[in-house]
Each structure stands twice: as C-alpha cells, then as structure tokens.
Amino acid sequence: DAGVIQSPRHEVTEMGQEVTLRCKPISGHDYLFWYRQTMMRGLELLIYFNNNVPIDDSGMPEDRFSAKMPNASFSTLKIQPSEPRDSAVYFCASSPRGVGYQPQHFGDGTRLSIL
Amino acid sequence: GEDVEQSLFLSVREGDSSVINCTYTDSSSTYLYWYKQEPGAGLQLLTYIFSNMDMKQDQRLTVLLNKKDKHLSLRIADTQTGDSAIYFCAENGAGANNLFFGTGTRLTVIP
C-alpha cells in the first residue's frame, strides 16, 4: 500500500512568495494532520481534518497560513506571503480513525527554506 | 492541554541496552505510542501499548507503562548503530481526535 505522499520534498523560495505544500493521505483514512517541525519548537500540530472538514486549526501560526482539503485524497497547506521564520519541515499524516487505536502514518515531509 | 515530556539526548554504546523515558499528564490516555524518526524522513510507528497493560515486548523492543506515575519507557536491547534516530512518545487523551507528541529523544549509538 502506498503511504502518505507529500510534494514537493524540498522547496526553496524567496521571502514574500506564495508556497503550496501538497499531501495525499492513505486511502480510507478519515483524519488528516499537518505538522511543522523545527529545532527550536519541535513537532507542532498546525491543523487537522476529519472527513475533509477542518476540526482544529488552533495551531496555525497566523493568517498567512491556510489549509484546505477539497476531497478525501488531497490536502494543501499554503503560506502567503512566506517569511524566513516559516523555514521548517512540514509533515502530513493520516489516520483511520480519531478514537481508540489511532496510529498516525506520516509522509516523508517537505523541507521548506525561505530565503 | 496535555503535556508529554522526554529528555532530549541519550548516548549508548553499540550492544548495550537503551532506555528512553517519557512522562505525560493526561491520566485518561488509552493508547500510548513510540515513533522513530530517521534523518530526512517522517515519523515511523515503532510500537504501542494499551493503557490497561504494564508491558509489551516486540523483538528487541520492550515498552513499560506505569500508569500511576504516568511514565512510559522504551527499552531497546542490543542497540545497533541503525537505531540512531529521534524517538517520540505520543498519547491520545480521552475525547481527543489527535495525538500529543513529546519533544523527542535523540539517541546516538557509539560504535
């Protein structure tokens, strides 16, 4: 089975540009999560969806960040305009359910560098 | 909210046992997990334990859970250089649809 697929794997762009990160969850998984990982702050949950509906976006740092899930097999995380402090590794994860045994399966991440 | 804590670093010699510790605050957690992150990769589920268990063994991995003290540990027997990675513990609080992750422990195995 294919795992969680993220694209691009690496992104380098200049400050002020729009950045779009993409994620394809595992088929049949109802939950999708976006995380950010930095040396300073560790792994942070940004937002998660259940059945394509955003449930908790309290981790989204500011209005420059937005996330969508137009269908069960695709989600995007957008940063506009981007800033150097947004440089991090962004992970997408999915899980089959939200209660009980709910292991999350992670993609390999997008390493984002904002110059 | 839930608080999950781990020590940041651990170094062991190849062949020795490694013990990675984790404490959490939510006594209603039902499942607790250990994830491994290798350089340049995402988090990979290693093992898990249900909260009504005290111990779970899976080949070289032993998970111990002290629910009274809210303490979780991961023991890796005969640690190999390939075990060098960051290890995260995670738990799901009752009623929560997401997992709460610790800060991660960077394990370095010295040849």
PDB file of C-alpha atoms in Angstrom:
ATOM      1  CA  ASP A   1       0.000   0.000   0.000  1.00  0.00           C
ATOM      2  CA  ALA A   2       1.184   3.500  -0.751  1.00  0.00           C
ATOM      3  CA  GLY A   3       1.850   5.581   2.301  1.00  0.00           C
ATOM      4  CA  VAL A   4       1.182   9.264   2.801  1.00  0.00           C
ATOM      5  CA  ILE A   5       2.611  11.142  -0.152  1.00  0.00           C
ATOM      6  CA  GLN A   6       3.855  14.694   0.151  1.00  0.00           C
ATOM      7  CA  SER A   7       5.136  17.044  -2.506  1.00  0.00           C
ATOM      8  CA  PRO A   8       7.447  18.703  -3.097  1.00  0.00           C
ATOM      9  CA  ARG A   9      10.160  17.058  -0.959  1.00  0.00           C
ATOM     10  CA  HIS A  10      12.171  20.263  -0.936  1.00  0.00           C
ATOM     11  CA  GLU A  11      11.180  23.842  -1.618  1.00  0.00           C
ATOM     12  CA  VAL A  12      13.427  26.867  -1.669  1.00  0.00           C
ATOM     13  CA  THR A  13      11.843  30.209  -2.362  1.00  0.00           C
ATOM     14  CA  GLU A  14      12.277  33.875  -1.646  1.00  0.00           C
ATOM     15  CA  MET A  15      10.574  35.773   1.092  1.00  0.00           C
ATOM     16  CA  GLY A  16       7.176  37.098   0.076  1.00  0.00           C
ATOM     17  CA  GLN A  17       6.408  34.321  -2.365  1.00  0.00           C
ATOM     18  CA  GLU A  18       3.407  32.025  -2.048  1.00  0.00           C
ATOM     19  CA  VAL A  19       4.202  28.436  -1.076  1.00  0.00           C
ATOM     20  CA  THR A  20       1.857  25.495  -1.534  1.00  0.00           C
ATOM     21  CA  LEU A  21       2.533  22.133   0.062  1.00  0.00           C
ATOM     22  CA  ARG A  22       0.579  19.074  -1.007  1.00  0.00           C
ATOM     23  CA  CYS A  23      -0.479  15.864   0.651  1.00  0.00           C
ATOM     24  CA  LYS A  24      -2.211  12.682  -0.419  1.00  0.00           C
ATOM     25  CA  PRO A  25      -3.358  10.654   2.603  1.00  0.00           C
ATOM     26  CA  ILE A  26      -3.661   6.891   2.756  1.00  0.00           C
ATOM     27  CA  SER A  27      -6.857   5.769   1.068  1.00  0.00           C
ATOM     28  CA  GLY A  28      -9.639   5.140   3.558  1.00  0.00           C
ATOM     29  CA  HIS A  29      -8.156   7.274   6.317  1.00  0.00           C
ATOM     30  CA  ASP A  30     -10.665   9.733   7.725  1.00  0.00           C
ATOM     31  CA  TYR A  31      -8.220  12.021   9.535  1.00  0.00           C
ATOM     32  CA  LEU A  32      -5.507  14.207   8.078  1.00  0.00           C
ATOM     33  CA  PHE A  33      -2.982  16.212  10.094  1.00  0.00           C
ATOM     34  CA  TRP A  34      -0.466  18.919   9.212  1.00  0.00           C
ATOM     35  CA  TYR A  35       2.614  19.347  11.439  1.00  0.00           C
ATOM     36  CA  ARG A  36       5.615  21.615  11.427  1.00  0.00           C
ATOM     37  CA  GLN A  37       8.980  20.560  12.828  1.00  0.00           C
ATOM     38  CA  THR A  38      11.808  22.898  13.784  1.00  0.00           C
ATOM     39  CA  MET A  39      14.838  22.550  16.009  1.00  0.00           C
ATOM     40  CA  MET A  40      13.577  25.262  18.320  1.00  0.00           C
ATOM     41  CA  ARG A  41       9.940  24.241  18.704  1.00  0.00           C
ATOM     42  CA  GLY A  42       9.972  20.536  17.914  1.00  0.00           C
ATOM     43  CA  LEU A  43       6.886  18.961  16.338  1.00  0.00           C
ATOM     44  CA  GLU A  44       3.851  21.243  16.287  1.00  0.00           C
ATOM     45  CA  LEU A  45       0.342  20.311  15.176  1.00  0.00           C
ATOM     46  CA  LEU A  46      -0.946  23.011  12.841  1.00  0.00           C
ATOM     47  CA  ILE A  47      -4.397  21.755  11.829  1.00  0.00           C
ATOM     48  CA  TYR A  48      -6.323  18.555  11.363  1.00  0.00           C
ATOM     49  CA  PHE A  49      -9.294  17.450   9.296  1.00  0.00           C
ATOM     50  CA  ASN A  50     -11.961  14.806   9.746  1.00  0.00           C
ATOM     51  CA  ASN A  51     -13.789  13.712   6.598  1.00  0.00           C
ATOM     52  CA  ASN A  52     -12.390  16.763   4.781  1.00  0.00           C
ATOM     53  CA  VAL A  53     -13.689  19.209   7.412  1.00  0.00           C
ATOM     54  CA  PRO A  54     -11.194  21.256   9.484  1.00  0.00           C
ATOM     55  CA  ILE A  55     -11.677  20.341  13.138  1.00  0.00           C
ATOM     56  CA  ASP A  56      -8.942  22.223  14.979  1.00  0.00           C
ATOM     57  CA  ASP A  57      -6.815  24.952  13.437  1.00  0.00           C
ATOM     58  CA  SER A  58      -5.627  26.472  16.705  1.00  0.00           C
ATOM     59  CA  GLY A  59      -2.046  25.566  15.849  1.00  0.00           C
ATOM     60  CA  MET A  60      -1.972  27.604  12.643  1.00  0.00           C
ATOM     61  CA  PRO A  61       0.546  30.347  13.458  1.00  0.00           C
ATOM     62  CA  GLU A  62      -1.163  33.241  11.734  1.00  0.00           C
ATOM     63  CA  ASP A  63      -3.402  34.321   8.887  1.00  0.00           C
ATOM     64  CA  ARG A  64      -0.632  33.823   6.374  1.00  0.00           C
ATOM     65  CA  PHE A  65      -1.218  30.080   6.762  1.00  0.00           C
ATOM     66  CA  SER A  66      -4.241  28.334   5.295  1.00  0.00           C
ATOM     67  CA  ALA A  67      -5.135  24.707   4.690  1.00  0.00           C
ATOM     68  CA  LYS A  68      -7.760  23.036   2.584  1.00  0.00           C
ATOM     69  CA  MET A  69      -8.977  19.534   1.928  1.00  0.00           C
ATOM     70  CA  PRO A  70     -11.202  19.631  -1.158  1.00  0.00           C
ATOM     71  CA  ASN A  71     -11.638  15.865  -1.228  1.00  0.00           C
ATOM     72  CA  ALA A  72     -10.688  12.736   0.687  1.00  0.00           C
ATOM     73  CA  SER A  73      -7.492  12.193  -1.274  1.00  0.00           C
ATOM     74  CA  PHE A  74      -5.886  15.632  -1.325  1.00  0.00           C
ATOM     75  CA  SER A  75      -4.948  18.450   1.009  1.00  0.00           C
ATOM     76  CA  THR A  76      -2.898  21.621   0.676  1.00  0.00           C
ATOM     77  CA  LEU A  77      -1.121  23.871   3.129  1.00  0.00           C
ATOM     78  CA  LYS A  78      -0.496  27.349   1.783  1.00  0.00           C
ATOM     79  CA  ILE A  79       1.701  30.140   3.111  1.00  0.00           C
ATOM     80  CA  GLN A  80       1.195  33.579   1.634  1.00  0.00           C
ATOM     81  CA  PRO A  81       3.306  35.640   1.929  1.00  0.00           C
ATOM     82  CA  SER A  82       6.151  33.443   3.141  1.00  0.00           C
ATOM     83  CA  GLU A  83       8.762  34.645   5.643  1.00  0.00           C
ATOM     84  CA  PRO A  84      12.192  33.259   6.623  1.00  0.00           C
ATOM     85  CA  ARG A  85      10.831  32.133  10.014  1.00  0.00           C
ATOM     86  CA  ASP A  86       8.499  29.741   8.164  1.00  0.00           C
ATOM     87  CA  SER A  87      11.521  27.633   7.218  1.00  0.00           C
ATOM     88  CA  ALA A  88      10.913  24.162   8.663  1.00  0.00           C
ATOM     89  CA  VAL A  89       9.998  20.627   7.737  1.00  0.00           C
ATOM     90  CA  TYR A  90       6.262  20.251   7.204  1.00  0.00           C
ATOM     91  CA  PHE A  91       4.716  16.829   7.696  1.00  0.00           C
ATOM     92  CA  CYS A  92       1.363  15.480   6.707  1.00  0.00           C
ATOM     93  CA  ALA A  93      -0.069  12.442   8.498  1.00  0.00           C
ATOM     94  CA  SER A  94      -3.277  10.466   8.250  1.00  0.00           C
ATOM     95  CA  SER A  95      -5.068   8.009  10.497  1.00  0.00           C
ATOM     96  CA  PRO A  96      -8.032   5.726  10.008  1.00  0.00           C
ATOM     97  CA  ARG A  97      -9.994   6.993  12.992  1.00  0.00           C
ATOM     98  CA  GLY A  98      -9.885   9.525  15.754  1.00  0.00           C
ATOM     99  CA  VAL A  99     -10.534   7.431  18.848  1.00  0.00           C
ATOM    100  CA  GLY A 100      -9.146   4.259  20.307  1.00  0.00           C
ATOM    101  CA  TYR A 101      -6.199   2.814  18.484  1.00  0.00           C
ATOM    102  CA  GLN A 102      -5.377   5.663  16.123  1.00  0.00           C
ATOM    103  CA  PRO A 103      -1.811   5.423  14.866  1.00  0.00           C
ATOM    104  CA  GLN A 104      -0.874   8.253  12.574  1.00  0.00           C
ATOM    105  CA  HIS A 105       1.056   7.471   9.417  1.00  0.00           C
ATOM    106  CA  PHE A 106       3.464  10.180   8.359  1.00  0.00           C
ATOM    107  CA  GLY A 107       4.705  11.279   4.981  1.00  0.00           C
ATOM    108  CA  ASP A 108       8.393  11.999   4.427  1.00  0.00           C
ATOM    109  CA  GLY A 109       7.840  15.729   4.785  1.00  0.00           C
ATOM    110  CA  THR A 110       8.535  18.866   2.777  1.00  0.00           C
ATOM    111  CA  ARG A 111      11.707  20.700   3.726  1.00  0.00           C
ATOM    112  CA  LEU A 112      10.922  24.375   3.213  1.00  0.00           C
ATOM    113  CA  SER A 113      13.567  27.079   3.086  1.00  0.00           C
ATOM    114  CA  ILE A 114      12.549  30.719   2.793  1.00  0.00           C
ATOM    115  CA  LEU A 115      15.428  32.988   1.829  1.00  0.00           C
TER     116      LEU A 115
ATOM    117  CA  GLY B   1      -3.615  20.841  27.386  1.00  0.00           C
ATOM    118  CA  GLU B   2      -1.736  17.569  27.539  1.00  0.00           C
ATOM    119  CA  ASP B   3       1.961  17.732  28.335  1.00  0.00           C
ATOM    120  CA  VAL B   4       4.324  14.983  27.171  1.00  0.00           C
ATOM    121  CA  GLU B   5       7.965  15.266  28.192  1.00  0.00           C
ATOM    122  CA  GLN B   6      11.131  13.459  27.231  1.00  0.00           C
ATOM    123  CA  SER B   7      14.816  14.017  27.783  1.00  0.00           C
ATOM    124  CA  LEU B   8      16.449  15.455  24.689  1.00  0.00           C
ATOM    125  CA  PHE B   9      19.542  13.298  24.277  1.00  0.00           C
ATOM    126  CA  LEU B  10      20.788   9.781  25.022  1.00  0.00           C
ATOM    127  CA  SER B  11      24.091   8.170  24.050  1.00  0.00           C
ATOM    128  CA  VAL B  12      24.813   4.472  24.373  1.00  0.00           C
ATOM    129  CA  ARG B  13      27.490   2.085  23.155  1.00  0.00           C
ATOM    130  CA  GLU B  14      26.696  -0.429  20.466  1.00  0.00           C
ATOM    131  CA  GLY B  15      25.471  -3.662  22.030  1.00  0.00           C
ATOM    132  CA  ASP B  16      24.235  -2.024  25.234  1.00  0.00           C
ATOM    133  CA  SER B  17      20.586  -1.502  26.099  1.00  0.00           C
ATOM    134  CA  SER B  18      18.949   1.887  25.615  1.00  0.00           C
ATOM    135  CA  VAL B  19      16.139   3.160  27.794  1.00  0.00           C
ATOM    136  CA  ILE B  20      14.163   6.167  26.609  1.00  0.00           C
ATOM    137  CA  ASN B  21      11.767   7.693  29.096  1.00  0.00           C
ATOM    138  CA  CYS B  22       8.578   9.699  28.723  1.00  0.00           C
ATOM    139  CA  THR B  23       6.173  11.286  31.175  1.00  0.00           C
ATOM    140  CA  TYR B  24       2.693  12.519  30.398  1.00  0.00           C
ATOM    141  CA  THR B  25      -0.034  14.333  32.284  1.00  0.00           C
ATOM    142  CA  ASP B  26      -3.308  13.012  30.878  1.00  0.00           C
ATOM    143  CA  SER B  27      -4.427  10.079  33.009  1.00  0.00           C
ATOM    144  CA  SER B  28      -7.240   9.293  30.564  1.00  0.00           C
ATOM    145  CA  SER B  29      -4.880   8.269  27.755  1.00  0.00           C
ATOM    146  CA  THR B  30      -5.972   4.984  26.272  1.00  0.00           C
ATOM    147  CA  TYR B  31      -3.127   4.257  23.865  1.00  0.00           C
ATOM    148  CA  LEU B  32       0.497   5.327  24.024  1.00  0.00           C
ATOM    149  CA  TYR B  33       2.857   5.137  21.086  1.00  0.00           C
ATOM    150  CA  TRP B  34       6.529   5.190  20.241  1.00  0.00           C
ATOM    151  CA  TYR B  35       7.655   6.636  16.936  1.00  0.00           C
ATOM    152  CA  LYS B  36      11.109   6.644  15.346  1.00  0.00           C
ATOM    153  CA  GLN B  37      12.375   9.402  13.046  1.00  0.00           C
ATOM    154  CA  GLU B  38      15.484   8.789  10.985  1.00  0.00           C
ATOM    155  CA  PRO B  39      17.316  11.691   9.324  1.00  0.00           C
ATOM    156  CA  GLY B  40      15.393  13.189   6.427  1.00  0.00           C
ATOM    157  CA  ALA B  41      12.351  11.007   6.996  1.00  0.00           C
ATOM    158  CA  GLY B  42       8.961  11.201   8.617  1.00  0.00           C
ATOM    159  CA  LEU B  43       7.943   9.592  11.876  1.00  0.00           C
ATOM    160  CA  GLN B  44       7.535   5.839  11.720  1.00  0.00           C
ATOM    161  CA  LEU B  45       5.338   3.975  14.199  1.00  0.00           C
ATOM    162  CA  LEU B  46       7.513   1.570  16.187  1.00  0.00           C
ATOM    163  CA  THR B  47       5.150   0.134  18.742  1.00  0.00           C
ATOM    164  CA  TYR B  48       2.247   0.998  21.014  1.00  0.00           C
ATOM    165  CA  ILE B  49       0.726  -0.093  24.296  1.00  0.00           C
ATOM    166  CA  PHE B  50      -2.835  -0.086  25.521  1.00  0.00           C
ATOM    167  CA  SER B  51      -3.308   1.648  28.841  1.00  0.00           C
ATOM    168  CA  ASN B  52      -4.512  -1.451  30.683  1.00  0.00           C
ATOM    169  CA  MET B  53      -1.181  -3.171  30.016  1.00  0.00           C
ATOM    170  CA  ASP B  54       2.022  -2.843  32.040  1.00  0.00           C
ATOM    171  CA  MET B  55       4.433  -4.227  29.489  1.00  0.00           C
ATOM    172  CA  LYS B  56       4.657  -5.116  25.850  1.00  0.00           C
ATOM    173  CA  GLN B  57       7.569  -6.855  24.150  1.00  0.00           C
ATOM    174  CA  ASP B  58       8.255  -6.859  20.444  1.00  0.00           C
ATOM    175  CA  GLN B  59      11.592  -8.430  19.465  1.00  0.00           C
ATOM    176  CA  ARG B  60      14.304  -6.061  20.748  1.00  0.00           C
ATOM    177  CA  LEU B  61      11.750  -3.512  21.966  1.00  0.00           C
ATOM    178  CA  THR B  62      10.158  -3.526  25.419  1.00  0.00           C
ATOM    179  CA  VAL B  63       7.580  -0.935  26.411  1.00  0.00           C
ATOM    180  CA  LEU B  64       6.882  -0.398  30.100  1.00  0.00           C
ATOM    181  CA  LEU B  65       3.930   1.609  31.335  1.00  0.00           C
ATOM    182  CA  ASN B  66       3.482   2.857  34.886  1.00  0.00           C
ATOM    183  CA  LYS B  67       0.035   4.340  34.731  1.00  0.00           C
ATOM    184  CA  LYS B  68       0.064   5.501  38.353  1.00  0.00           C
ATOM    185  CA  ASP B  69       3.168   7.625  37.744  1.00  0.00           C
ATOM    186  CA  LYS B  70       2.193   8.413  34.129  1.00  0.00           C
ATOM    187  CA  HIS B  71       5.573   7.129  32.989  1.00  0.00           C
ATOM    188  CA  LEU B  72       6.306   5.312  29.760  1.00  0.00           C
ATOM    189  CA  SER B  73       9.622   3.847  28.687  1.00  0.00           C
ATOM    190  CA  LEU B  74      11.074   2.188  25.623  1.00  0.00           C
ATOM    191  CA  ARG B  75      13.926  -0.254  26.053  1.00  0.00           C
ATOM    192  CA  ILE B  76      15.964  -1.270  23.040  1.00  0.00           C
ATOM    193  CA  ALA B  77      18.048  -4.374  23.652  1.00  0.00           C
ATOM    194  CA  ASP B  78      21.404  -4.875  21.894  1.00  0.00           C
ATOM    195  CA  THR B  79      21.340  -1.354  20.460  1.00  0.00           C
ATOM    196  CA  GLN B  80      22.765  -1.087  16.949  1.00  0.00           C
ATOM    197  CA  THR B  81      24.088   1.902  15.003  1.00  0.00           C
ATOM    198  CA  GLY B  82      20.952   1.703  12.867  1.00  0.00           C
ATOM    199  CA  ASP B  83      18.924   2.551  15.951  1.00  0.00           C
ATOM    200  CA  SER B  84      20.396   6.047  15.984  1.00  0.00           C
ATOM    201  CA  ALA B  85      17.392   8.319  15.451  1.00  0.00           C
ATOM    202  CA  ILE B  86      14.952  10.578  17.271  1.00  0.00           C
ATOM    203  CA  TYR B  87      12.325   8.721  19.298  1.00  0.00           C
ATOM    204  CA  PHE B  88       8.966  10.307  20.097  1.00  0.00           C
ATOM    205  CA  CYS B  89       6.375   9.151  22.557  1.00  0.00           C
ATOM    206  CA  ALA B  90       2.761  10.121  21.923  1.00  0.00           C
ATOM    207  CA  GLU B  91      -0.566   9.681  23.636  1.00  0.00           C
ATOM    208  CA  ASN B  92      -4.207  10.300  22.903  1.00  0.00           C
ATOM    209  CA  GLY B  93      -6.217  11.961  25.600  1.00  0.00           C
ATOM    210  CA  ALA B  94      -9.797  10.832  26.137  1.00  0.00           C
ATOM    211  CA  GLY B  95     -12.074  12.547  23.714  1.00  0.00           C
ATOM    212  CA  ALA B  96      -9.168  13.858  21.643  1.00  0.00           C
ATOM    213  CA  ASN B  97      -9.024  13.026  17.972  1.00  0.00           C
ATOM    214  CA  ASN B  98      -5.338  13.740  17.716  1.00  0.00           C
ATOM    215  CA  LEU B  99      -2.127  12.591  19.319  1.00  0.00           C
ATOM    216  CA  PHE B 100       0.060  14.623  21.648  1.00  0.00           C
ATOM    217  CA  PHE B 101       3.747  14.158  20.953  1.00  0.00           C
ATOM    218  CA  GLY B 102       6.720  14.552  23.233  1.00  0.00           C
ATOM    219  CA  THR B 103       9.752  16.637  22.356  1.00  0.00           C
ATOM    220  CA  GLY B 104      11.662  13.640  21.048  1.00  0.00           C
ATOM    221  CA  THR B 105      14.838  11.984  22.362  1.00  0.00           C
ATOM    222  CA  ARG B 106      17.838  11.890  20.056  1.00  0.00           C
ATOM    223  CA  LEU B 107      19.529   8.513  20.503  1.00  0.00           C
ATOM    224  CA  THR B 108      23.156   8.297  19.428  1.00  0.00           C
ATOM    225  CA  VAL B 109      24.746   4.856  19.267  1.00  0.00           C
ATOM    226  CA  ILE B 110      28.521   4.883  19.591  1.00  0.00           C
ATOM    227  CA  PRO B 111      30.318   2.096  17.687  1.00  0.00           C
TER     228      PRO B 111
END
